[in-house]
CSV table of C-alpha atoms and ligand atoms in Angstrom, one decimal:
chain,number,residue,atom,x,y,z
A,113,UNK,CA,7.2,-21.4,13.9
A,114,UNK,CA,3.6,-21.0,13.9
A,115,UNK,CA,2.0,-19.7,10.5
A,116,UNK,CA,1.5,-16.1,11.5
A,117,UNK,CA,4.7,-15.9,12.8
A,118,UNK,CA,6.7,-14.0,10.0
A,119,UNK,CA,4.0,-11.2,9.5
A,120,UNK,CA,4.1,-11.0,13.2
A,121,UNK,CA,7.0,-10.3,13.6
A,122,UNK,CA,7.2,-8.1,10.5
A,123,UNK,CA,4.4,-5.9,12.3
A,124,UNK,CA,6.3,-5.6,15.5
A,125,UNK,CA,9.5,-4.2,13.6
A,126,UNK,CA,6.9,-1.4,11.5
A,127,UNK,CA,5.4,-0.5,14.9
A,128,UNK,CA,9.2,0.1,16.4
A,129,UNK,CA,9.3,2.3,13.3
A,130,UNK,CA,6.1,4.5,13.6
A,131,UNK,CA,6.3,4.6,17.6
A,132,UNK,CA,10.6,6.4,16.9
A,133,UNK,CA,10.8,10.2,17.6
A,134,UNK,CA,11.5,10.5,13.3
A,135,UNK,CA,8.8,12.9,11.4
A,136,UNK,CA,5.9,11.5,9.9
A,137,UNK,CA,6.9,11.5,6.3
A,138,UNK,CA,10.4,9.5,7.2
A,139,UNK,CA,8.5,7.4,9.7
A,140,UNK,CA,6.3,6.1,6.3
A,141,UNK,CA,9.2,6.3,4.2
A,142,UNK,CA,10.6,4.0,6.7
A,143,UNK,CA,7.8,1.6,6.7
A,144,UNK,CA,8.0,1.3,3.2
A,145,UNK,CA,11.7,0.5,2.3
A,146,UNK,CA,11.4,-2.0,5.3
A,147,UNK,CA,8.3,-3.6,4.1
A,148,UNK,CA,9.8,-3.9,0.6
A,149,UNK,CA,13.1,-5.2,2.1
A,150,UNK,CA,11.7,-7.9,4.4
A,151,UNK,CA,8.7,-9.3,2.1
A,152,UNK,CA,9.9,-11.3,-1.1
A,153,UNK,CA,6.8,-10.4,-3.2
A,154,UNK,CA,6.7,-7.3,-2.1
A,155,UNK,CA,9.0,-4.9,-5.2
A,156,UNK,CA,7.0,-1.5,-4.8
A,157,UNK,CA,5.6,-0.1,-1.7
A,158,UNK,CA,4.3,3.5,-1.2
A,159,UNK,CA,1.7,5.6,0.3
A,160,UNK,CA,-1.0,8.0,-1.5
A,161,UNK,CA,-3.0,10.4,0.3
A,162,UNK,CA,-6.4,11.8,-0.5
A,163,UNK,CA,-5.6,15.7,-1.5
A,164,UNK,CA,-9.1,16.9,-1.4
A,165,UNK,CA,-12.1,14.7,-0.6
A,166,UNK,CA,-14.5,17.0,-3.1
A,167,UNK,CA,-12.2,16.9,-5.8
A,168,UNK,CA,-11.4,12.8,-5.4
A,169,UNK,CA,-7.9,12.3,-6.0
A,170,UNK,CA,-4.6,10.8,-4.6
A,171,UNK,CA,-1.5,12.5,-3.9
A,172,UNK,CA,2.0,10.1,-3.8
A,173,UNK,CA,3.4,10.2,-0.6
A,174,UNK,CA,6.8,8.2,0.6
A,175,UNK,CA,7.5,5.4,-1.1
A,176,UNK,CA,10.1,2.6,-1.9
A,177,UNK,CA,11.1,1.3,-5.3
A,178,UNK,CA,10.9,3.1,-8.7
A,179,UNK,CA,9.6,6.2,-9.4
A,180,UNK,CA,6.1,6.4,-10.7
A,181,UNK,CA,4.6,8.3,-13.2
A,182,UNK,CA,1.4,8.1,-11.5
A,183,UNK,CA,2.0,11.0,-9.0
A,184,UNK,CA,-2.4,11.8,-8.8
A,185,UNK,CA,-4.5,9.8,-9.3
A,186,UNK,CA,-8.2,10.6,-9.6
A,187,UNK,CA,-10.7,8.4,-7.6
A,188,UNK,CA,-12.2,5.7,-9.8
A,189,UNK,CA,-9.0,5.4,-12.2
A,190,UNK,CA,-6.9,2.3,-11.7
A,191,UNK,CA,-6.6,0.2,-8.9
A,192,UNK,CA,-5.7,2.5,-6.6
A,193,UNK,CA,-8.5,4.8,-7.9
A,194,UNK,CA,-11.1,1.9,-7.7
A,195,UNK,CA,-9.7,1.5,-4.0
A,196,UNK,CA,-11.0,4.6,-3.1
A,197,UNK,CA,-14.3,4.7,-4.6
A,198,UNK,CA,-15.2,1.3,-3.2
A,199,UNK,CA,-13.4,1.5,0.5
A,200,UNK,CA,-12.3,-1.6,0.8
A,201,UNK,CA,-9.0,-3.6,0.1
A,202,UNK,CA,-8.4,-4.2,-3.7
A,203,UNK,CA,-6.3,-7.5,-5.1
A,204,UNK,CA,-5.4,-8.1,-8.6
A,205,UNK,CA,-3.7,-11.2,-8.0
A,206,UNK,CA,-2.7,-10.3,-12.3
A,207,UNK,CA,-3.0,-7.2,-13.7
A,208,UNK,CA,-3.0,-8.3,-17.2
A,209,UNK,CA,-6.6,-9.5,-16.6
A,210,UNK,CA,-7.6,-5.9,-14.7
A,211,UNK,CA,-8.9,-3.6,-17.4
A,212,UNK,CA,-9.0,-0.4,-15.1
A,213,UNK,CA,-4.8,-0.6,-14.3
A,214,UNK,CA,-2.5,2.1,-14.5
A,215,UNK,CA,0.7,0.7,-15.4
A,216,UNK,CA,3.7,1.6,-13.6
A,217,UNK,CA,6.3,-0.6,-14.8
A,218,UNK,CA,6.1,-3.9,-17.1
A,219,UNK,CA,7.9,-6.2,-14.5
A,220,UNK,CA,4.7,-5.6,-11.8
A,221,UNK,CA,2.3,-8.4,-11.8
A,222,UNK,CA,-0.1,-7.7,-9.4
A,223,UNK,CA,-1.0,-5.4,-6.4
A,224,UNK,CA,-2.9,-4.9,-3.5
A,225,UNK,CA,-4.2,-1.7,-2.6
A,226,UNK,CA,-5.5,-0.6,1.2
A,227,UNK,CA,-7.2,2.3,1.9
A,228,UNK,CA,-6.3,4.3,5.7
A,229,UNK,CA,-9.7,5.3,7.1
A,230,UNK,CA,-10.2,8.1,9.8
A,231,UNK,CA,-13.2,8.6,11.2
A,232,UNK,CA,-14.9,6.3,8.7
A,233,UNK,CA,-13.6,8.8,5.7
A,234,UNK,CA,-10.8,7.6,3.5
A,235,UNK,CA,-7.8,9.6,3.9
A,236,UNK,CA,-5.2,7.5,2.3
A,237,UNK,CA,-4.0,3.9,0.9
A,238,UNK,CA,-1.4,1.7,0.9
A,239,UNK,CA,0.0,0.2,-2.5
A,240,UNK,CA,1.9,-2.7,-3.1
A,241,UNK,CA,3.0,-3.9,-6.3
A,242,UNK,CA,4.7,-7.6,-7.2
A,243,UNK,CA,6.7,-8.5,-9.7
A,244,UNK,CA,4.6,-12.4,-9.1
A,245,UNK,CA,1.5,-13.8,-10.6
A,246,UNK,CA,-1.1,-14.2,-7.4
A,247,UNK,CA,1.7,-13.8,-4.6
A,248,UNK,CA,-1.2,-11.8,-1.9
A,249,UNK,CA,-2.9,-14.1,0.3
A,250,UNK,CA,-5.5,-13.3,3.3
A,251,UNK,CA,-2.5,-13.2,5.5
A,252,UNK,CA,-1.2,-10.2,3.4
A,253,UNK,CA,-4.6,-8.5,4.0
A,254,UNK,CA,-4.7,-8.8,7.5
A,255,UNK,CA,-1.3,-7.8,8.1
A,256,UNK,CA,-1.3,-4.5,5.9
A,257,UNK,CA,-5.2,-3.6,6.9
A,258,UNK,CA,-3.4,-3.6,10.5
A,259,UNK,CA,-0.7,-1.4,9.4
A,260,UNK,CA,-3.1,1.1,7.8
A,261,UNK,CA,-5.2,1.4,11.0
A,262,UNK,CA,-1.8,2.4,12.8
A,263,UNK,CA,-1.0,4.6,10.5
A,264,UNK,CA,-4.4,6.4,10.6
A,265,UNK,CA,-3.6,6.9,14.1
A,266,UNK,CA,-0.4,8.7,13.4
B,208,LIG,N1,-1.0,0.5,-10.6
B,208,LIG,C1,-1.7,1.5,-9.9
B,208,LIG,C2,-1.0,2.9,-10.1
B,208,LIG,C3,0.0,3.2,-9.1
B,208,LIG,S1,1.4,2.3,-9.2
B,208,LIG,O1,1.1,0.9,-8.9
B,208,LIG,C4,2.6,2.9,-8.2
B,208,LIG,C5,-3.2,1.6,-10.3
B,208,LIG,O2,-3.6,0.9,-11.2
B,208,LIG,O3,-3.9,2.3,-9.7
């Protein structure tokens, strides 16, 4: 098996899952319980959407694992916040060294955070915490950054 092939196949199962006849919000939901299923390091997954661009804060949407405190969360708080404000993909590879970190449970480690971009605004991000010390690699990126552009499209 070539190196790619586990996230390649991971993103031909997730675009089976957006492309069924389900609602949107179970379509994500989906995505997320599969993606925190089928990738070791991966023990929270879940979606935020922007609410209102002017006002700069993220809504929850679906996600899988436990419930967060962090329901809104106002562009340039945290790492999802600090996500927004700088448009690009965010790794902690540990969050004890990450000063800006809303914490959502002890046992997470690290995160990576992608933002979903529609017509070159954000609208949204996805957010994955681990439970591991330095578990993303490019490979991680690449395969969530492609998830986010399908899900933009949605
Ligand atoms: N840790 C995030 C908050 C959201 S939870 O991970 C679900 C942050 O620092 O923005």
């Amino acid at each position: 098996m070539g190196k790619n092939s586990k996230f390649d196949l991971l993103l031909d199962h997730v675009i089976g899952i957006i492309n069924n006849s389900q609602n949107k919000y179970k379509k994500l939901k989906s995505v997320c319980e599969f993606l925190k299923n089928n990738v070791d390091h991966y023990d929270w997954v879940g979606f935020y959407f922007v609410s209102d661009t002017k006002k700069g804060e993220l809504v929850l949407g679906p996600f899988a694992g436990e419930s967060t405190e962090h329901v809104k969360i106002k562009f340039g708080d945290g790492i999802c916040g600090q996500a927004a404000e700088m448009k690009d993909t965010f790794v902690v590879q540990d969050v004890s060294k990450e000063a800006n970190y809303l914490s959502c449970s002890p046992k997470v480690k690290s995160e990576i955070v992608v933002p979903i971009f529609k017509n070159g605004e954000i609208i949204g991000e996805l957010d994955i915490d681990s439970h591991q010390i330095g578990p993303f690699t490019e490979k991680d990126k690449v395969f969530l950054e492609k998830i986010c552009e399908l899900v933009a499209e949605m």
